Structures are given as structure tokens and as C-alpha cells.
Coordinates of C-alpha atoms in Angstrom, one line a residue:
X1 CA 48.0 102.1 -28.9
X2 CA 46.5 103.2 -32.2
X3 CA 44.0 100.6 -33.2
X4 CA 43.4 102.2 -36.7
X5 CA 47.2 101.3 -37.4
X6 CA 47.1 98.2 -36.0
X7 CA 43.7 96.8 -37.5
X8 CA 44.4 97.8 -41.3
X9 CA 45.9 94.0 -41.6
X10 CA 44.6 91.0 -40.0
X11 CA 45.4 91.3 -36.3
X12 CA 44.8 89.0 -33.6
X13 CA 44.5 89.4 -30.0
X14 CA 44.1 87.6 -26.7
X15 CA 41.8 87.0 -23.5
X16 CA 43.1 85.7 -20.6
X17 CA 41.4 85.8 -17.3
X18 CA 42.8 85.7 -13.6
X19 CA 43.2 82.5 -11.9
X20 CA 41.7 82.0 -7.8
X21 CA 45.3 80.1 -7.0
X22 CA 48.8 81.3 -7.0
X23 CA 49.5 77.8 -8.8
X24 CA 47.0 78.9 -11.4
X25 CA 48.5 82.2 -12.1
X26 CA 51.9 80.6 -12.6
X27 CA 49.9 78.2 -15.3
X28 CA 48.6 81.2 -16.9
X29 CA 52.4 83.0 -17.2
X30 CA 52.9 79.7 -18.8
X31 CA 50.7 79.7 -21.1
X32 CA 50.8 83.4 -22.0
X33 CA 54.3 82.4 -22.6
X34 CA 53.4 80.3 -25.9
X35 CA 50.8 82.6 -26.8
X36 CA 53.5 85.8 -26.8
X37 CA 54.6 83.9 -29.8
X38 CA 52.0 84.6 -32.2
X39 CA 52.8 88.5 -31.5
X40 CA 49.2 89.6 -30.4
X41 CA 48.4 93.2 -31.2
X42 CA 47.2 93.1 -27.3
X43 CA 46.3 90.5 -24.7
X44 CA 43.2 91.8 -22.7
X45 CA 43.1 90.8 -18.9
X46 CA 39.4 90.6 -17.3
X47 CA 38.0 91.8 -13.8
X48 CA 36.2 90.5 -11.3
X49 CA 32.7 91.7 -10.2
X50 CA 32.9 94.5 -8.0
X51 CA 36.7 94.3 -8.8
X52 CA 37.3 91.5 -7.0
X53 CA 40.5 90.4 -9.3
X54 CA 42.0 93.7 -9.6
X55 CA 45.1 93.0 -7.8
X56 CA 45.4 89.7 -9.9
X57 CA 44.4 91.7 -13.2
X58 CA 47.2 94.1 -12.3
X59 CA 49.8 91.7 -11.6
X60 CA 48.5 89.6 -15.0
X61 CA 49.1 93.1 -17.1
X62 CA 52.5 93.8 -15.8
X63 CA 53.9 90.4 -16.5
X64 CA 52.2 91.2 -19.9
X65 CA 54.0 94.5 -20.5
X66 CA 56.9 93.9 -18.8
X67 CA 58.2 90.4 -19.5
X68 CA 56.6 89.7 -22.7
X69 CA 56.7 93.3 -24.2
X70 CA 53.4 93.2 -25.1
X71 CA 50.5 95.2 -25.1
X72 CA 47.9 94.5 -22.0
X73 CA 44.3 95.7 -22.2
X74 CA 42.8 95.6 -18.9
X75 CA 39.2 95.6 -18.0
X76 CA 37.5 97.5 -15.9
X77 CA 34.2 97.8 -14.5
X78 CA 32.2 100.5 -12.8
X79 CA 28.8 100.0 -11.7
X80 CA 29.0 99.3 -7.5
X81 CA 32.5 101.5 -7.8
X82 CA 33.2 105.3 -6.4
X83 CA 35.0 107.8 -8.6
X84 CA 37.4 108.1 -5.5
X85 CA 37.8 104.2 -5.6
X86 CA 37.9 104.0 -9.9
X87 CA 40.8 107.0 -9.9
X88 CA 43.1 105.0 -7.3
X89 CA 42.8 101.7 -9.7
X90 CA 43.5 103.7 -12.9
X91 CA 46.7 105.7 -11.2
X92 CA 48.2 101.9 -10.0
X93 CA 47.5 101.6 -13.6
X94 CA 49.3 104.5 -15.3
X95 CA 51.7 104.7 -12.9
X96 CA 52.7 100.9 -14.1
X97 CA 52.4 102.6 -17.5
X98 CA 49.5 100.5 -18.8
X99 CA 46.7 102.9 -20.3
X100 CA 44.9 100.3 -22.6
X101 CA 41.2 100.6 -20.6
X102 CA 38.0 98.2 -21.1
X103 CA 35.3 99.8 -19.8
X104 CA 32.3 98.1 -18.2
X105 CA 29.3 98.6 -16.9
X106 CA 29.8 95.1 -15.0
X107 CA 26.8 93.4 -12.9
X108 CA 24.9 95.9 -10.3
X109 CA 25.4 94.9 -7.0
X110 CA 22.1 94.5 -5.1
X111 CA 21.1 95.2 -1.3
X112 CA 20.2 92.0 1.2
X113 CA 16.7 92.9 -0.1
X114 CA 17.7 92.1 -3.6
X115 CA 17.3 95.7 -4.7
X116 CA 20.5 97.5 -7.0
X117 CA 22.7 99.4 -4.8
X118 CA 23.2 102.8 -5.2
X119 CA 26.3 104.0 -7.7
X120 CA 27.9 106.8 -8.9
X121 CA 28.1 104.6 -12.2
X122 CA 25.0 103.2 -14.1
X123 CA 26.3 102.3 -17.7
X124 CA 29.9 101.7 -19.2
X125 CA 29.5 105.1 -21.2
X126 CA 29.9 106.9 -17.7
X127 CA 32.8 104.9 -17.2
X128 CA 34.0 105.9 -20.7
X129 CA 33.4 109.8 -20.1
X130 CA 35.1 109.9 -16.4
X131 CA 38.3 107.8 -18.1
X132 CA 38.3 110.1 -21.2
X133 CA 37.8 113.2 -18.6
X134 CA 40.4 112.5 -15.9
X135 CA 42.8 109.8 -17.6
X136 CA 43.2 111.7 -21.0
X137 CA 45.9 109.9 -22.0
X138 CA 43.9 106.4 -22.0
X139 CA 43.0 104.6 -25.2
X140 CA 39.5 102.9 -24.4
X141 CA 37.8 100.1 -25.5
X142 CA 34.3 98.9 -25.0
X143 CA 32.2 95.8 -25.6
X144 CA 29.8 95.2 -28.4
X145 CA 26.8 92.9 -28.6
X146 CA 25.7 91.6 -32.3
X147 CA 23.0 89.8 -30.8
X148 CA 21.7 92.9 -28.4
X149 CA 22.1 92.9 -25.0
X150 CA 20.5 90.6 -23.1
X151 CA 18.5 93.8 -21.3
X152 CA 17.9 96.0 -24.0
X153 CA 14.4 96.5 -24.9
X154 CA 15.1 96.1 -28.3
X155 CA 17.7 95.8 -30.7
X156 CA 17.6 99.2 -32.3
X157 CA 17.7 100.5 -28.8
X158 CA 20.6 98.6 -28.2
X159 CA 22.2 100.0 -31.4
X160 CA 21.6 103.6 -30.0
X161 CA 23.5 102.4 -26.1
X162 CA 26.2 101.7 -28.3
X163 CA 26.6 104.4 -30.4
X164 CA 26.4 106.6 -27.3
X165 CA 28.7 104.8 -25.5
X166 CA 31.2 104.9 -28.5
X167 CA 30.4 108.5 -29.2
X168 CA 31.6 109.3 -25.3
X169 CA 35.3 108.2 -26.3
X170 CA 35.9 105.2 -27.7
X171 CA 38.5 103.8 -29.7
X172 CA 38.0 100.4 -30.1
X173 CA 35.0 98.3 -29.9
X174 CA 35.1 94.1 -29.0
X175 CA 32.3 92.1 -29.7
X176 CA 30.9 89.3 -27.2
X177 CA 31.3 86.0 -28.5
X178 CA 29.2 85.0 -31.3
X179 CA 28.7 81.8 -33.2
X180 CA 26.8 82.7 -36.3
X181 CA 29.2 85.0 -39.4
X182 CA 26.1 87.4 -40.2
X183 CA 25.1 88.6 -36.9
X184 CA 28.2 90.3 -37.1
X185 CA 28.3 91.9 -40.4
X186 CA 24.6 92.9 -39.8
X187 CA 25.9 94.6 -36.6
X188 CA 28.7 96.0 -38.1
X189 CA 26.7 97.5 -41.0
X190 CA 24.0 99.0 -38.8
X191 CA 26.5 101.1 -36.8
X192 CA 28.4 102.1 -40.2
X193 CA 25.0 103.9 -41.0
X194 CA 24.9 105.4 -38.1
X195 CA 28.4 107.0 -38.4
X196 CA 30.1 105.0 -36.2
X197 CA 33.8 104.6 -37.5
X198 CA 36.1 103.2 -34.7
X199 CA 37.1 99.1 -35.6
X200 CA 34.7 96.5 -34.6
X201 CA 36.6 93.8 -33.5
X202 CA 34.9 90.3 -33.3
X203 CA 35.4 88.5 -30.6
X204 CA 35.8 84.7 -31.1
X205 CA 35.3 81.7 -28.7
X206 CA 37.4 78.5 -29.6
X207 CA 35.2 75.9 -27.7
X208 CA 37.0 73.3 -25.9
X209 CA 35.1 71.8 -23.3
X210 CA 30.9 71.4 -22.7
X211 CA 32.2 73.1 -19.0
X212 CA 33.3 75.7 -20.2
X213 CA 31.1 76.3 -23.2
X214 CA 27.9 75.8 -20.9
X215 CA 29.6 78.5 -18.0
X216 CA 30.4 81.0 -20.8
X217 CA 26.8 81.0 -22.4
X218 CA 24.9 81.2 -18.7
X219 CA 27.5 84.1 -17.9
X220 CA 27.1 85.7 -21.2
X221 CA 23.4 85.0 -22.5
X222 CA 24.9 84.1 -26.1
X223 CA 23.1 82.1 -28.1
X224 CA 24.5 78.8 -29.5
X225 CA 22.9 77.0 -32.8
X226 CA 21.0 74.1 -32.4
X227 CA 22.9 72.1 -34.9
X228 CA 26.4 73.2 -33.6
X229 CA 25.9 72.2 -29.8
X230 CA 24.6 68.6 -31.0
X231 CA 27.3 68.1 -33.1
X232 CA 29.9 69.2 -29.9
X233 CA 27.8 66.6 -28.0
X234 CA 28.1 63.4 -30.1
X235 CA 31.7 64.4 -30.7
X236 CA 32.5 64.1 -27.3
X237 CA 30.1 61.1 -27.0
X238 CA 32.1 59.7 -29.4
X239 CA 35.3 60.9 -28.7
X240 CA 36.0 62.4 -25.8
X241 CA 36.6 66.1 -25.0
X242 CA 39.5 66.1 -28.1
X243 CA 37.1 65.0 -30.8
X244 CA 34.8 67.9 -29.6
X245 CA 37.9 70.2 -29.1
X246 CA 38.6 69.3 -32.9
X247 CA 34.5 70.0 -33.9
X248 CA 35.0 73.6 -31.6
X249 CA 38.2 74.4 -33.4
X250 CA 37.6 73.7 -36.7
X251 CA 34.1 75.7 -36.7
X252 CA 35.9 78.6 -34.9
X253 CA 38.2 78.3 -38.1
X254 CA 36.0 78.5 -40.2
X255 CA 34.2 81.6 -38.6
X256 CA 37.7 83.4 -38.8
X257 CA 38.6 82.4 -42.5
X258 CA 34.8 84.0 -43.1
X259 CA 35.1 87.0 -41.1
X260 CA 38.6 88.3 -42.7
X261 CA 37.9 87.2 -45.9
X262 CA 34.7 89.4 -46.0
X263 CA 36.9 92.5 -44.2
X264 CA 36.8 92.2 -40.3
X265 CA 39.9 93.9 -39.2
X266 CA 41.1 91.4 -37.1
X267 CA 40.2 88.6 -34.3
X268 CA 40.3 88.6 -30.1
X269 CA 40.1 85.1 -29.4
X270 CA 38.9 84.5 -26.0
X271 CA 41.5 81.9 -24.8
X272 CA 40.0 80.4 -21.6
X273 CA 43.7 80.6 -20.3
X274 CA 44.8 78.0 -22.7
X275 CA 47.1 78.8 -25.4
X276 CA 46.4 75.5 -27.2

């Protein structure tokens, strides 16, 4: 997948995530179904801490590249995870001819005592360089934070993890969700300075439901304004979960319409499984 081609126009792109049930998973097909209308440039497919989905994920990116004809991007983490156990996962997946890669660090594992277990892997760039290293052929894509990473000492250090990570092999970079228009051009700017030259995709959540908005910010540590997450709240006071589905949607609209408009190359909307 060249994402230079495919990001000189206004490309979108999916996020779908694997569901616990075999009922859910035939939702999902469903639903990927309506979205394989729209003609994503790619649908990226998540995975579990520790890789507890990847049998799931797997299945999820075959359907994608095999009934749909589209492109799947599937994620994949590494801290916890063995080169031995890394290089049997990434053969099922060239061998099924998928070699779109997400790399992630992914959360440490940690001991009874509640210290990190030891691991071969300790950041997504060493995930990057072993992929770039033994799966040549791979086209990688990592995740971005315009806000800084939750444990990065500072911003500017975060800015340097980045560039490192990017600078290990990466062709395509996807920003964590984000709810405020400058964060991302600031971000985007500050890694143009520092040579960085791959797209910076932005990563867009649609909010549909105080559930799922509330999961998504605990799992994610993004930060939500003030005057956005009151207006969700007396919408749905109001109205129920479709007015505040209509206040979600038309703000994540309006993000969009500001972020082509001032040149992002594109938009990954993260879908919650829901093509709607």
C-alpha cells in the first residue's frame, strides 16, 4: 500500500475492533458490509492486550481482504511478546497476504507483585525495526499523540519518541483521537521541522454514546473540552442517546470539514463497530 499515493486527495479510513461473541463478529461483517461502500483507503483491525484478539483480528482482516477487497491494516503490539512468538503472528499474516502492520508498544504486562515483566520489546520503535528487519516487505504504520503521551515527561520529549519511532521505518503515522482542530496542526507542524515527511493521518472519533465516549477517554487518556462534554450531556438529557449522537456527529463534522480544508491528507474514523 503506498500511502503517499493514496493520501494526495482526501482519503478516509476505518476502525473496527473484534467482538468477545461469534454473534458479534457476524454484526461486525454486517456492518463492515455498509461501510465497504464508502471505498476506505484501508480498514484497520485492533488487538488485544498481550494479543489476546489475534485469532479474531486475523479472521476480521481476511474477511476484509478477501470478501470486501479491501485493504486491512492490522494492529499489533509487542511489549509482553517474544520475537519467536511476534514472527509466527506476522507469517499467519503474510502468508494470508496481509502486510499492512500497526505497530504498538501496547500495555506492559506486570508480575503478581505489580512489577513490569520482562520483554524482548520495550517501545513500538523496536517493534517497528524487527518488522522492517525480518518482514521487509511490510508497510508500517504507527500511532501519533497531538496531545503527548500520557507518560512522556514532556511534550518535546514526546516529539523526539516519535520522530525515532518514525525514523526506524515508518510509513504512515495515525493520530489518537482528538477533539480540538489545532492540537493537530500544532503537532503536525512540529514534526515538519523536524524533517519528519511520512502523512499524518488524524484520527477522528464520531461520539455516539456517554458509554462509549467515557470507556474510550479512561482507555486512551484524551482529553475532552469542557464545553463539548456538557453539551453531549444535556443533549442526551434532553433527548436521548440520538440527540447527543446528532451533537457527536455534527462536531466530528465539523472537525473534518476543518481539518481537509486546512490540508490534512485524509481521515481514520474510529467506528466503534458501527457503520452508522
Amino acid at each position: 500500500m503506498d500511502f503517499r499515493r493514496i493520501y494526495s486527495s482526501d482519503a478516509i479510513s476505518f476502525e473496527v475492533f473484534p467482538p468477545k461473541t461469534e454473534e458479534g463478529v457476524k454484526n461486525l461483517f454486517s456492518e463492515l458490509d455498509i461501510l465497504s461502500q464508502y471505498k476506505p483507503a484501508f480498514i484497520s483491525v485492533t488487538y488485544g492486550a498481550g494479543g489476546s484478539t489475534q485469532d479474531a483480528t486475523l479472521e476480521i482482516a481476511m474477511h476484509i481482504k478477501n470478501a470486501l477487497e479491501l485493504e486491512p491494516l492490522v494492529h499489533l503490539t509487542c511489549v509482553g511478546a517474544t520475537k519467536q512468538s511476534l514472527s509466527a503472528y506476522l507469517r499467519k499474516l503474510t502468508d494470508s497476504g496481509i502486510e499492512n502492520i500497526l505497530a504498538l508498544r501496547g500495555d506492559p504486562r506486570k508480575y503478581s507483585c505489580g512489577e513490569p515483566a520482562a520483554s524482548e520489546f520495550k517501545y513500538a520503535s523496536d517493534l517497528v525495526r524487527f518488522v522492517r528487519e525480518n518482514f521487509p516487505t511490510c508497510v508500517i504504520a504507527v500511532a501519533g499523540y497531538p496531545s503527548s503521551h500520557a507518560e512522556s515527561p514532556s511534550f518535546q520529549m514526546d516529539l523526539e519518541y516519535t520522530k525515532l519511532k518514525i525514523r526506524s521505518g515508518v510509513d504512515l503515522l495515525i493520530t489518537q483521537l482528538f477533539f480540538d482542530v489545532r492540537e493537530y496542526f500544532e503537532f503536525v507542524d512540529r514534526l515538519h521541522s523536524m524533517g519528519v515527511q511520512i502523512p499524518l493521518l488524524p484520527g477522528i472519533l464520531p461520539i455516539q454514546s456517554m458509554s462509549s465516549l467515557r470507556r474510550i477517554l479512561s482507555l486512551c487518556d484524551a482529553k475532552i473540552p469542557g464545553k463539548l462534554y456538557l453539551a453531549l450531556e444535556e443533549a442526551e438529557e434532553r433527548g436521548g442517546e440520538e440527540a447527543l449522537r446528532e451533537v457527536g456527529i455534527n462536531f466530528a463534522v465539523d472537525q473534518i470539514c476543518r481539518l481537509l480544508d486546512e490540508g490534512a491528507p485524509g481521515i481514520h474514523l474510529y467506528t466503534m463497530n458501527r457503520a452508522s
